[in-house]
Amino acid sequence: MANPGLSGRECRYGVCTTMSSNKYELVNTTTGKKSVLEARSGTVGPDCISVAGINKDHGVFTFDPGFMATAACESRITYIDGDNGVLLYRGYPIEQIAAKSNFLETAYLLLHGELPASSQFEQFDRSIRYHTMLNESLLRFFNGFHYNAHPMAMVSAVVSSMAAFYHDSMDNNNPRHREIFAHRILAKIPTVSAAAFKHMLGQPFVYPRNDLDYCANMLNMFFAVPAEDYVVDPVAAQALDLLLILHADHEQNASTSTVRLAGSTGTNPYAAISAGVSALWGPAHGGANEAVLQMLEDIGTVDNIEKFLARVKDKDGSTRLMGFGHRVYKNFDPRAKIIREMCHKVLSRLGQNDNPLFELALRLEEIALKDEYFIARKLYPNVDFYSGVIYSALGIPRSMFTVMFAIARTAGWVAHWQEMIGDPAMKIGRPRQLYTGPTQRDYVDVDKRG
Ligand code: CMC
């Protein structure tokens, strides 16, 4: 454990021994001072040892870079059992949600904790449909971006700018304001994303249509042009809906934790969601779907797989098999299984049975899963290994993949923000550190510096 003082170079503090099933003892092996740490049990999953008091009792902090063993909050939204490949949204297995629900119903479930009755769903659906339009001034923001700006840059900037438009309903302490925000952001994030897409293409913006459901409306805003009629392909809308369900939430991942940390300061919720979009962008997180497709295109053919994997396994190199590995799943990511299955169905229904990228991905997975490097490290395909193949088949370009992830994850981000803000015990998130810089010293005048 880290000693917070400037003499923190030595590890003087000690051991935790189990006293009983829910109590641990922290012993300072130098002084013999002991204190009891209570463990809290959730409804399922590992117990959590409460360490908040150890600074007061022992003057130490816990040290856990990367949060390898740290529960940063209590939550009732999503549960993952990484060893057994289990993912539950509000208790419901992802396989059942994927087979029976739709994205909007899933969003309702994440936000409210229960599946909606049909009248509740109708009301929710209607509210989302009637909040899809953007203020025209907000729409003009896109003209300020160069045509080749990454859409994630545009989306995070415009989401953050939404705070400038809704002063009337941004009191975080008002539950009705929080609800209005939730509906607004869920309804408008596809519109913002479509505007970024159209700006990239240099095409006119397509306004949302209230007669279309969430995913059909999104496809229409992406692909319709004034020059000809566009008819939404129901297969494409269904595939998109499933992808959104699978990406909707994943407990305390990096972007959700970012939303919580930003939100814990009391900042407005658009700023917190924009922070989440930025955190999602990185290739270790949501940016992986874009990186997977780049990787598949770079590999090119099945013949090059072995050579590519040799680069991945080279200890001196930095190449990773993108779309493989996960901090929590040390077994199959259940979402990857569903997406792979969906790839088969969607590609055959879109008449792309012999999609070369999918064939390459399947072969790459097969070879990697038999390779000792990946077996030893428990590296399996994650949600992003196949999602890009489907997005490509739907005509969505690679640079938009992470935006698609952001649209889906907005449901989870909002649910977590709501849960945190609604908790009277909420505190600002303020981690501490193990300081290893210089101890106090005197300022040196410029003419005396060596
Ligand atoms: N390819 C090759 N080696 C890997 C990979 C990979 N994709 N992932 C992990 N490893 C190795 C890593 O080199 C290390 O090996 P060693 O023990 O010899 O040093 C070991 O496995 C443990 O890796 P780690 O980086 O300590 O694991 P982590 O839990 O910190 O990282 C991860 C998790 C997802 C960042 C990482 O697996 C990764 O970079 N994967 C590729 C990017 C990716 O697909 N990200 C999407 C995650 S799922 C979508 C989402 O939720 O955002």
Short mmCIF file of C-alpha atoms and ligand atoms in Angstrom, two decimals:
data_model
loop_
_atom_site.label_atom_id
_atom_site.label_comp_id
_atom_site.label_asym_id
_atom_site.label_seq_id
_atom_site.Cartn_x
_atom_site.Cartn_y
_atom_site.Cartn_z
CA MET A 1 0.00 0.00 0.00
CA ALA A 2 1.11 3.52 -0.70
CA ASN A 3 2.30 5.73 2.13
CA PRO A 4 1.02 9.22 1.25
CA GLY A 5 3.91 11.04 2.94
CA LEU A 6 7.06 12.22 1.20
CA SER A 7 8.89 9.21 2.62
CA GLY A 8 6.61 6.99 0.51
CA ARG A 9 9.56 5.15 -1.04
CA GLU A 10 9.34 2.23 1.37
CA CYS A 11 6.38 -0.09 1.59
CA ARG A 12 5.90 -0.30 5.34
CA TYR A 13 2.32 -1.38 5.35
CA GLY A 14 1.15 -4.72 5.26
CA VAL A 15 -1.19 -7.49 4.95
CA CYS A 16 -4.86 -8.16 4.81
CA THR A 17 -5.95 -11.41 6.39
CA THR A 18 -9.45 -12.76 6.35
CA MET A 19 -11.00 -12.63 9.82
CA SER A 20 -14.39 -13.85 8.75
CA SER A 21 -16.31 -13.96 5.51
CA ASN A 22 -16.92 -10.22 5.49
CA LYS A 23 -14.15 -8.78 7.62
CA TYR A 24 -10.48 -8.33 6.83
CA GLU A 25 -7.71 -7.10 9.07
CA LEU A 26 -5.12 -4.59 7.91
CA VAL A 27 -1.91 -4.86 9.89
CA ASN A 28 0.97 -2.43 9.88
CA THR A 29 3.83 -4.88 10.19
CA THR A 30 6.17 -2.17 11.50
CA THR A 31 4.06 -0.78 14.35
CA GLY A 32 1.63 -3.66 14.79
CA LYS A 33 -1.33 -1.29 14.45
CA LYS A 34 -4.41 -3.11 13.24
CA SER A 35 -7.72 -2.11 11.84
CA VAL A 36 -10.72 -4.03 10.63
CA LEU A 37 -11.91 -3.58 7.07
CA GLU A 38 -15.50 -4.46 6.30
CA ALA A 39 -16.27 -6.24 3.05
CA ARG A 40 -19.53 -5.45 1.29
CA SER A 41 -21.35 -8.04 -0.73
CA GLY A 42 -23.27 -7.22 -3.87
CA THR A 43 -26.17 -9.30 -5.14
CA VAL A 44 -23.68 -11.30 -7.21
CA GLY A 45 -19.95 -11.03 -7.94
CA PRO A 46 -16.88 -10.56 -5.74
CA ASP A 47 -17.13 -8.83 -2.36
CA CYS A 48 -15.59 -5.38 -2.09
CA ILE A 49 -13.35 -4.44 0.82
CA SER A 50 -14.14 -0.95 1.98
CA VAL A 51 -10.84 0.94 2.24
CA ALA A 52 -12.11 4.51 2.49
CA GLY A 53 -11.17 4.69 6.21
CA ILE A 54 -7.59 3.47 5.95
CA ASN A 55 -6.18 6.89 5.31
CA LYS A 56 -7.68 8.11 8.58
CA ASP A 57 -6.63 4.97 10.49
CA HIS A 58 -3.19 4.32 9.00
CA GLY A 59 -2.28 7.36 6.89
CA VAL A 60 -1.99 5.26 3.72
CA PHE A 61 -3.70 5.13 0.34
CA THR A 62 -4.42 2.09 -1.80
CA PHE A 63 -2.45 1.90 -5.05
CA ASP A 64 -4.17 0.40 -8.08
CA PRO A 65 -3.25 2.02 -11.39
CA GLY A 66 -5.63 0.99 -14.13
CA PHE A 67 -8.23 0.02 -11.49
CA MET A 68 -7.25 -3.66 -11.71
CA ALA A 69 -9.00 -4.47 -8.41
CA THR A 70 -10.91 -1.32 -7.54
CA ALA A 71 -14.68 -0.90 -7.51
CA ALA A 72 -15.14 2.83 -8.01
CA CYS A 73 -18.84 2.92 -7.19
CA GLU A 74 -21.92 0.94 -6.30
CA SER A 75 -24.25 0.31 -9.26
CA ARG A 76 -27.44 -1.58 -10.05
CA ILE A 77 -27.29 -1.31 -13.83
CA THR A 78 -25.04 -3.88 -15.50
CA TYR A 79 -23.21 -6.99 -14.30
CA ILE A 80 -20.32 -8.80 -16.00
CA ASP A 81 -18.83 -12.14 -15.02
CA GLY A 82 -15.69 -12.07 -17.14
CA ASP A 83 -14.60 -15.64 -16.36
CA ASN A 84 -17.86 -17.14 -17.49
CA GLY A 85 -18.69 -14.74 -20.32
CA VAL A 86 -21.85 -13.39 -18.65
CA LEU A 87 -23.33 -9.95 -19.31
CA LEU A 88 -26.58 -8.85 -17.64
CA TYR A 89 -28.47 -5.59 -18.20
CA ARG A 90 -30.51 -4.98 -15.03
CA GLY A 91 -30.33 -8.74 -14.47
CA TYR A 92 -31.43 -9.80 -17.95
CA PRO A 93 -28.89 -11.86 -19.95
CA ILE A 94 -27.63 -10.07 -23.05
CA GLU A 95 -28.57 -13.09 -25.18
CA GLN A 96 -32.25 -12.69 -24.20
CA ILE A 97 -32.22 -8.92 -24.67
CA ALA A 98 -30.56 -9.31 -28.08
CA ALA A 99 -33.10 -11.92 -29.17
CA LYS A 100 -36.27 -10.28 -27.83
CA SER A 101 -35.84 -6.57 -27.22
CA ASN A 102 -35.01 -3.51 -29.27
CA PHE A 103 -32.56 -0.68 -28.60
CA LEU A 104 -35.08 1.83 -27.29
CA GLU A 105 -36.63 -0.68 -24.93
CA THR A 106 -33.10 -1.59 -23.78
CA ALA A 107 -32.36 2.09 -23.19
CA TYR A 108 -35.57 2.35 -21.12
CA LEU A 109 -34.52 -0.72 -19.13
CA LEU A 110 -31.07 0.71 -18.44
CA LEU A 111 -32.51 4.08 -17.41
CA HIS A 112 -35.44 2.88 -15.31
CA GLY A 113 -34.33 -0.51 -14.03
CA GLU A 114 -37.38 -2.41 -15.30
CA LEU A 115 -38.77 -3.39 -18.68
CA PRO A 116 -41.54 -0.97 -19.67
CA ALA A 117 -45.22 -1.85 -19.84
CA SER A 118 -46.50 -1.19 -23.38
CA SER A 119 -48.02 2.18 -22.44
CA GLN A 120 -44.74 3.23 -20.79
CA PHE A 121 -42.81 2.22 -23.87
CA GLU A 122 -45.20 4.08 -26.20
CA GLN A 123 -44.74 7.23 -24.16
CA PHE A 124 -40.95 6.86 -24.09
CA ASP A 125 -40.75 6.06 -27.80
CA ARG A 126 -42.91 9.07 -28.63
CA SER A 127 -40.82 11.39 -26.48
CA ILE A 128 -37.60 10.22 -28.17
CA ARG A 129 -39.12 10.58 -31.67
CA TYR A 130 -40.25 14.14 -30.93
CA HIS A 131 -36.87 15.31 -29.57
CA THR A 132 -34.76 14.34 -32.59
CA MET A 133 -34.41 17.76 -34.23
CA LEU A 134 -31.39 19.96 -33.58
CA ASN A 135 -31.48 23.69 -33.07
CA GLU A 136 -30.55 25.20 -36.46
CA SER A 137 -27.72 27.20 -34.87
CA LEU A 138 -26.23 23.98 -33.53
CA LEU A 139 -26.43 22.49 -36.99
CA ARG A 140 -24.41 25.39 -38.37
CA PHE A 141 -21.51 24.44 -36.05
CA PHE A 142 -20.61 21.68 -38.52
CA ASN A 143 -19.68 24.27 -41.15
CA GLY A 144 -16.80 25.29 -38.91
CA PHE A 145 -15.16 21.90 -39.33
CA HIS A 146 -12.89 20.95 -42.20
CA TYR A 147 -14.47 18.29 -44.44
CA ASN A 148 -11.94 15.66 -43.29
CA ALA A 149 -12.40 16.24 -39.54
CA HIS A 150 -12.84 12.96 -37.69
CA PRO A 151 -16.54 12.57 -36.88
CA MET A 152 -15.74 11.78 -33.24
CA ALA A 153 -14.16 15.25 -32.96
CA MET A 154 -17.32 16.80 -34.37
CA VAL A 155 -19.65 14.71 -32.21
CA SER A 156 -17.84 15.40 -28.94
CA ALA A 157 -17.69 19.15 -29.71
CA VAL A 158 -21.35 19.43 -30.72
CA VAL A 159 -22.60 17.33 -27.78
CA SER A 160 -20.66 19.56 -25.42
CA SER A 161 -22.09 22.64 -27.18
CA MET A 162 -25.64 21.43 -26.56
CA ALA A 163 -25.23 22.81 -23.03
CA ALA A 164 -25.40 26.27 -24.58
CA PHE A 165 -28.94 25.62 -25.85
CA TYR A 166 -30.85 24.09 -22.95
CA HIS A 167 -30.33 26.40 -19.96
CA ASP A 168 -34.00 26.00 -19.10
CA SER A 169 -33.63 22.35 -18.12
CA MET A 170 -30.14 21.78 -16.77
CA ASP A 171 -30.64 21.77 -13.03
CA ASN A 172 -28.94 18.50 -12.04
CA ASN A 173 -30.90 18.47 -8.77
CA ASN A 174 -34.25 18.46 -10.55
CA PRO A 175 -35.37 14.92 -11.50
CA ARG A 176 -37.64 16.24 -14.29
CA HIS A 177 -34.70 18.18 -15.78
CA ARG A 178 -32.61 15.03 -15.63
CA GLU A 179 -35.33 13.13 -17.47
CA ILE A 180 -35.64 15.82 -20.16
CA PHE A 181 -31.88 15.71 -20.64
CA ALA A 182 -31.95 11.89 -20.96
CA HIS A 183 -34.62 12.02 -23.66
CA ARG A 184 -32.96 14.89 -25.50
CA ILE A 185 -29.53 13.33 -25.70
CA LEU A 186 -30.83 9.87 -26.66
CA ALA A 187 -33.00 11.42 -29.37
CA LYS A 188 -30.41 13.86 -30.72
CA ILE A 189 -27.20 11.83 -30.67
CA PRO A 190 -28.12 10.05 -33.96
CA THR A 191 -29.00 13.44 -35.51
CA VAL A 192 -25.65 14.93 -34.41
CA SER A 193 -23.84 11.84 -35.73
CA ALA A 194 -25.68 11.94 -39.05
CA ALA A 195 -24.84 15.64 -39.42
CA ALA A 196 -21.13 14.80 -38.88
CA PHE A 197 -21.42 12.04 -41.49
CA LYS A 198 -23.09 14.28 -44.06
CA HIS A 199 -20.53 17.01 -43.42
CA MET A 200 -17.74 14.52 -44.15
CA LEU A 201 -19.45 13.50 -47.38
CA GLY A 202 -20.20 17.06 -48.40
CA GLN A 203 -23.88 16.16 -48.74
CA PRO A 204 -26.85 18.19 -47.47
CA PHE A 205 -28.06 17.39 -44.00
CA VAL A 206 -31.16 15.19 -43.88
CA TYR A 207 -33.70 16.11 -41.19
CA PRO A 208 -35.05 13.44 -38.85
CA ARG A 209 -38.38 11.80 -39.65
CA ASN A 210 -40.81 11.11 -36.81
CA ASP A 211 -42.61 8.38 -38.76
CA LEU A 212 -39.51 6.18 -38.67
CA ASP A 213 -38.28 4.20 -35.69
CA TYR A 214 -34.92 4.92 -34.05
CA CYS A 215 -32.68 2.89 -36.36
CA ALA A 216 -34.65 3.43 -39.58
CA ASN A 217 -34.55 7.17 -38.92
CA MET A 218 -30.81 6.98 -38.36
CA LEU A 219 -30.20 5.11 -41.63
CA ASN A 220 -32.41 7.60 -43.45
CA MET A 221 -30.45 10.55 -42.04
CA PHE A 222 -27.19 8.82 -43.03
CA PHE A 223 -28.05 7.67 -46.53
CA ALA A 224 -30.96 9.67 -47.98
CA VAL A 225 -30.14 12.40 -50.51
CA PRO A 226 -32.48 14.99 -52.01
CA ALA A 227 -31.82 13.69 -55.53
CA GLU A 228 -33.64 10.37 -55.16
CA ASP A 229 -35.88 8.36 -52.88
CA TYR A 230 -34.24 6.29 -50.20
CA VAL A 231 -36.02 3.29 -48.79
CA VAL A 232 -34.71 1.93 -45.50
CA ASP A 233 -33.77 -1.74 -45.76
CA PRO A 234 -35.46 -3.45 -42.77
CA VAL A 235 -32.60 -5.98 -42.58
CA ALA A 236 -30.12 -3.13 -42.19
CA ALA A 237 -32.30 -1.41 -39.56
CA GLN A 238 -32.62 -4.64 -37.60
CA ALA A 239 -28.88 -5.33 -37.75
CA LEU A 240 -28.15 -1.80 -36.58
CA ASP A 241 -30.65 -2.16 -33.74
CA LEU A 242 -28.92 -5.32 -32.53
CA LEU A 243 -25.50 -3.69 -32.67
CA LEU A 244 -26.81 -0.79 -30.58
CA ILE A 245 -28.25 -3.19 -28.00
CA LEU A 246 -24.93 -5.00 -27.67
CA HIS A 247 -22.99 -1.75 -27.18
CA ALA A 248 -25.54 -0.04 -24.92
CA ASP A 249 -23.78 -0.56 -21.59
CA HIS A 250 -20.81 -2.34 -20.06
CA GLU A 251 -20.64 -1.29 -16.40
CA GLN A 252 -17.66 0.85 -15.34
CA ASN A 253 -15.70 0.86 -18.62
CA ALA A 254 -13.31 3.76 -19.33
CA SER A 255 -15.83 6.07 -21.01
CA THR A 256 -18.59 5.41 -18.47
CA SER A 257 -16.15 6.01 -15.63
CA THR A 258 -15.16 9.24 -17.40
CA VAL A 259 -18.81 10.32 -17.55
CA ARG A 260 -19.18 9.54 -13.85
CA LEU A 261 -15.98 11.38 -12.89
CA ALA A 262 -16.83 14.44 -14.97
CA GLY A 263 -20.45 14.32 -13.75
CA SER A 264 -19.36 14.03 -10.11
CA THR A 265 -18.11 17.62 -10.26
CA GLY A 266 -21.67 18.76 -10.90
CA THR A 267 -20.87 19.84 -14.45
CA ASN A 268 -23.78 19.92 -16.89
CA PRO A 269 -24.67 16.49 -18.33
CA TYR A 270 -23.85 17.41 -21.95
CA ALA A 271 -20.27 18.16 -20.87
CA ALA A 272 -20.13 14.82 -19.03
CA ILE A 273 -21.39 12.88 -22.08
CA SER A 274 -18.98 14.74 -24.34
CA ALA A 275 -16.15 13.65 -22.01
CA GLY A 276 -17.41 10.08 -22.45
CA VAL A 277 -17.34 10.43 -26.24
CA SER A 278 -13.72 11.58 -26.03
CA ALA A 279 -12.71 8.70 -23.79
CA LEU A 280 -14.44 6.21 -26.07
CA TRP A 281 -12.44 7.37 -29.07
CA GLY A 282 -9.17 5.63 -28.07
CA PRO A 283 -8.21 2.39 -29.86
CA ALA A 284 -8.01 0.45 -26.59
CA HIS A 285 -11.73 1.22 -26.10
CA GLY A 286 -14.36 2.17 -28.70
CA GLY A 287 -11.81 3.09 -31.35
CA ALA A 288 -10.97 -0.61 -31.65
CA ASN A 289 -13.76 -1.25 -34.19
CA GLU A 290 -12.17 1.22 -36.58
CA ALA A 291 -8.72 -0.25 -35.89
CA VAL A 292 -9.96 -3.82 -36.54
CA LEU A 293 -11.07 -2.96 -40.04
CA GLN A 294 -7.81 -1.14 -40.74
CA MET A 295 -5.96 -4.22 -39.47
CA LEU A 296 -7.99 -6.61 -41.68
CA GLU A 297 -7.37 -4.42 -44.71
CA ASP A 298 -3.66 -4.27 -43.90
CA ILE A 299 -3.46 -8.07 -43.54
CA GLY A 300 -5.23 -8.34 -46.87
CA THR A 301 -5.37 -12.11 -47.39
CA VAL A 302 -5.44 -15.29 -45.33
CA ASP A 303 -1.86 -16.06 -46.47
CA ASN A 304 -0.59 -13.07 -44.50
CA ILE A 305 -2.18 -14.05 -41.17
CA GLU A 306 0.79 -16.02 -39.80
CA LYS A 307 3.19 -13.19 -40.64
CA PHE A 308 0.87 -10.68 -38.96
CA LEU A 309 0.50 -12.80 -35.83
CA ALA A 310 4.26 -13.15 -35.59
CA ARG A 311 4.40 -9.34 -35.39
CA VAL A 312 1.72 -9.33 -32.69
CA LYS A 313 3.65 -11.87 -30.63
CA ASP A 314 6.98 -10.07 -31.01
CA LYS A 315 7.83 -8.79 -27.52
CA ASP A 316 9.79 -5.88 -29.00
CA GLY A 317 6.92 -4.74 -31.20
CA SER A 318 3.76 -2.79 -30.36
CA THR A 319 1.31 -4.46 -32.77
CA ARG A 320 -1.84 -5.83 -31.15
CA LEU A 321 -4.48 -8.09 -32.55
CA MET A 322 -7.22 -5.47 -32.49
CA GLY A 323 -10.65 -6.71 -31.40
CA PHE A 324 -9.02 -9.31 -29.16
CA GLY A 325 -8.59 -9.22 -25.40
CA HIS A 326 -10.58 -7.52 -22.69
CA ARG A 327 -9.86 -6.27 -19.20
CA VAL A 328 -12.83 -8.14 -17.74
CA TYR A 329 -13.57 -11.04 -20.11
CA LYS A 330 -11.05 -13.82 -19.75
CA ASN A 331 -13.38 -16.05 -21.73
CA PHE A 332 -15.53 -15.35 -24.79
CA ASP A 333 -17.10 -11.90 -24.83
CA PRO A 334 -20.78 -12.93 -25.13
CA ARG A 335 -21.40 -9.94 -27.41
CA ALA A 336 -18.77 -11.18 -29.88
CA LYS A 337 -20.56 -14.54 -30.18
CA ILE A 338 -23.85 -12.79 -30.98
CA ILE A 339 -22.25 -10.43 -33.48
CA ARG A 340 -20.40 -13.23 -35.29
CA GLU A 341 -23.69 -15.10 -35.66
CA MET A 342 -25.35 -11.93 -36.88
CA CYS A 343 -22.57 -11.40 -39.45
CA HIS A 344 -23.52 -14.69 -41.11
CA LYS A 345 -27.21 -13.73 -41.24
CA VAL A 346 -26.79 -10.09 -42.27
CA LEU A 347 -24.20 -10.75 -44.94
CA SER A 348 -26.26 -13.51 -46.51
CA ARG A 349 -29.45 -11.38 -46.42
CA LEU A 350 -27.55 -8.47 -47.97
CA GLY A 351 -26.21 -10.84 -50.65
CA GLN A 352 -22.63 -10.58 -49.38
CA ASN A 353 -22.01 -14.22 -48.47
CA ASP A 354 -18.47 -14.14 -49.73
CA ASN A 355 -17.52 -10.89 -47.96
CA PRO A 356 -13.70 -11.18 -47.96
CA LEU A 357 -13.24 -9.20 -44.74
CA PHE A 358 -15.56 -11.53 -42.84
CA GLU A 359 -13.81 -14.60 -44.20
CA LEU A 360 -10.47 -13.14 -43.21
CA ALA A 361 -11.75 -12.27 -39.71
CA LEU A 362 -13.14 -15.80 -39.21
CA ARG A 363 -9.85 -17.37 -40.24
CA LEU A 364 -7.85 -14.94 -38.09
CA GLU A 365 -10.00 -15.80 -35.07
CA GLU A 366 -9.63 -19.53 -35.72
CA ILE A 367 -5.85 -19.35 -35.98
CA ALA A 368 -5.44 -17.01 -32.98
CA LEU A 369 -7.63 -19.16 -30.72
CA LYS A 370 -5.34 -22.15 -31.35
CA ASP A 371 -2.18 -20.15 -30.75
CA GLU A 372 -0.40 -20.62 -27.41
CA TYR A 373 0.23 -16.83 -27.09
CA PHE A 374 -3.49 -16.06 -27.03
CA ILE A 375 -4.45 -19.18 -25.06
CA ALA A 376 -1.95 -18.41 -22.29
CA ARG A 377 -3.18 -14.82 -21.97
CA LYS A 378 -6.86 -15.73 -22.25
CA LEU A 379 -7.34 -13.44 -25.23
CA TYR A 380 -10.63 -13.94 -27.08
CA PRO A 381 -12.48 -11.87 -29.68
CA ASN A 382 -14.29 -8.94 -28.11
CA VAL A 383 -17.40 -7.04 -29.23
CA ASP A 384 -15.43 -5.04 -31.77
CA PHE A 385 -13.81 -7.90 -33.66
CA TYR A 386 -16.83 -8.36 -35.94
CA SER A 387 -18.88 -5.19 -35.51
CA GLY A 388 -16.90 -3.28 -38.18
CA VAL A 389 -17.58 -6.00 -40.74
CA ILE A 390 -21.32 -5.46 -40.28
CA TYR A 391 -21.08 -1.68 -40.29
CA SER A 392 -19.10 -1.90 -43.55
CA ALA A 393 -21.69 -4.20 -45.06
CA LEU A 394 -24.34 -1.59 -44.14
CA GLY A 395 -22.37 1.05 -46.05
CA ILE A 396 -21.11 2.87 -42.96
CA PRO A 397 -17.51 4.01 -43.42
CA ARG A 398 -14.74 3.08 -41.03
CA SER A 399 -14.34 6.54 -39.50
CA MET A 400 -18.00 6.39 -38.35
CA PHE A 401 -17.68 3.07 -36.47
CA THR A 402 -16.75 4.61 -33.12
CA VAL A 403 -19.54 7.15 -33.55
CA MET A 404 -21.96 4.22 -33.89
CA PHE A 405 -20.58 2.85 -30.62
CA ALA A 406 -21.06 6.28 -29.02
CA ILE A 407 -24.71 6.44 -30.13
CA ALA A 408 -25.35 3.10 -28.42
CA ARG A 409 -23.29 3.79 -25.31
CA THR A 410 -25.12 7.07 -24.73
CA ALA A 411 -27.89 4.93 -23.21
CA GLY A 412 -25.44 3.47 -20.68
CA TRP A 413 -23.69 6.78 -20.01
CA VAL A 414 -27.00 8.49 -19.25
CA ALA A 415 -28.17 5.62 -17.03
CA HIS A 416 -24.93 5.79 -15.01
CA TRP A 417 -25.00 9.58 -14.81
CA GLN A 418 -28.62 9.46 -13.60
CA GLU A 419 -27.81 6.77 -11.04
CA MET A 420 -24.87 8.76 -9.70
CA ILE A 421 -26.54 12.18 -9.63
CA GLY A 422 -29.67 10.75 -8.02
CA ASP A 423 -27.66 9.24 -5.17
CA PRO A 424 -27.70 11.54 -2.13
CA ALA A 425 -24.36 10.04 -1.03
CA MET A 426 -22.62 11.14 -4.24
CA LYS A 427 -19.16 12.64 -3.75
CA ILE A 428 -16.83 14.31 -6.21
CA GLY A 429 -14.46 11.69 -7.65
CA ARG A 430 -10.99 12.63 -6.48
CA PRO A 431 -8.31 9.90 -6.68
CA ARG A 432 -5.01 10.25 -4.83
CA GLN A 433 -1.53 9.29 -6.02
CA LEU A 434 1.77 7.72 -5.09
CA TYR A 435 4.04 10.73 -5.44
CA THR A 436 7.53 9.85 -6.74
CA GLY A 437 8.73 13.33 -7.74
CA PRO A 438 11.31 15.51 -5.95
CA THR A 439 10.87 16.34 -2.30
CA GLN A 440 10.64 20.02 -1.35
CA ARG A 441 13.56 22.12 -2.66
CA ASP A 442 14.39 25.79 -3.16
CA TYR A 443 13.88 27.69 -6.39
CA VAL A 444 17.17 28.18 -8.31
CA ASP A 445 17.76 31.52 -10.04
CA VAL A 446 18.39 31.23 -13.78
CA ASP A 447 22.05 32.33 -13.61
CA LYS A 448 22.77 29.59 -11.05
CA ARG A 449 21.29 26.67 -13.04
CA GLY A 450 23.87 24.14 -14.37
N1 CMC B 1 -3.10 -8.49 -28.94
C1 CMC B 1 -1.93 -9.00 -28.48
N2 CMC B 1 -1.61 -9.10 -27.19
C2 CMC B 1 -2.51 -8.66 -26.31
C3 CMC B 1 -3.75 -8.13 -26.70
C4 CMC B 1 -4.02 -8.04 -28.07
N3 CMC B 1 -5.18 -7.54 -28.50
N4 CMC B 1 -4.45 -7.76 -25.61
C5 CMC B 1 -3.68 -8.06 -24.56
N5 CMC B 1 -2.50 -8.61 -24.98
C6 CMC B 1 -1.43 -9.14 -24.15
C7 CMC B 1 -0.54 -8.02 -23.59
O1 CMC B 1 0.55 -7.74 -24.44
C8 CMC B 1 -0.12 -8.62 -22.27
O2 CMC B 1 0.89 -9.58 -22.55
P1 CMC B 1 2.11 -9.81 -21.52
O3 CMC B 1 1.48 -10.36 -20.28
O4 CMC B 1 3.02 -10.75 -22.20
O5 CMC B 1 2.71 -8.44 -21.29
C9 CMC B 1 -1.35 -9.40 -21.80
O6 CMC B 1 -2.03 -9.76 -23.02
C10 CMC B 1 -2.29 -8.59 -20.90
O7 CMC B 1 -2.63 -7.39 -21.62
P2 CMC B 1 -2.96 -6.01 -20.94
O8 CMC B 1 -2.73 -4.92 -21.93
O9 CMC B 1 -2.23 -5.92 -19.62
O10 CMC B 1 -4.51 -6.19 -20.64
P3 CMC B 1 -5.53 -5.05 -20.29
O11 CMC B 1 -6.60 -5.67 -19.51
O12 CMC B 1 -4.83 -3.89 -19.64
O13 CMC B 1 -6.04 -4.52 -21.71
C11 CMC B 1 -7.30 -4.30 -23.69
C12 CMC B 1 -7.28 -4.85 -22.25
C13 CMC B 1 -8.72 -4.42 -24.25
C14 CMC B 1 -6.92 -2.80 -23.66
C15 CMC B 1 -6.30 -5.09 -24.55
O14 CMC B 1 -6.67 -6.46 -24.57
C16 CMC B 1 -6.20 -4.55 -25.97
O15 CMC B 1 -5.42 -3.60 -26.20
N6 CMC B 1 -6.96 -5.14 -26.94
C17 CMC B 1 -6.97 -4.61 -28.29
C18 CMC B 1 -7.86 -3.39 -28.36
C19 CMC B 1 -9.34 -3.76 -28.32
O16 CMC B 1 -9.78 -4.66 -29.02
N7 CMC B 1 -10.09 -3.02 -27.50
C20 CMC B 1 -11.54 -3.18 -27.42
C21 CMC B 1 -11.97 -3.65 -26.07
S1 CMC B 1 -13.69 -4.22 -26.10
C22 CMC B 1 -14.60 -2.83 -26.51
C23 CMC B 1 -14.72 -1.88 -25.38
O17 CMC B 1 -15.31 -2.24 -24.35
O18 CMC B 1 -14.23 -0.77 -25.53
#
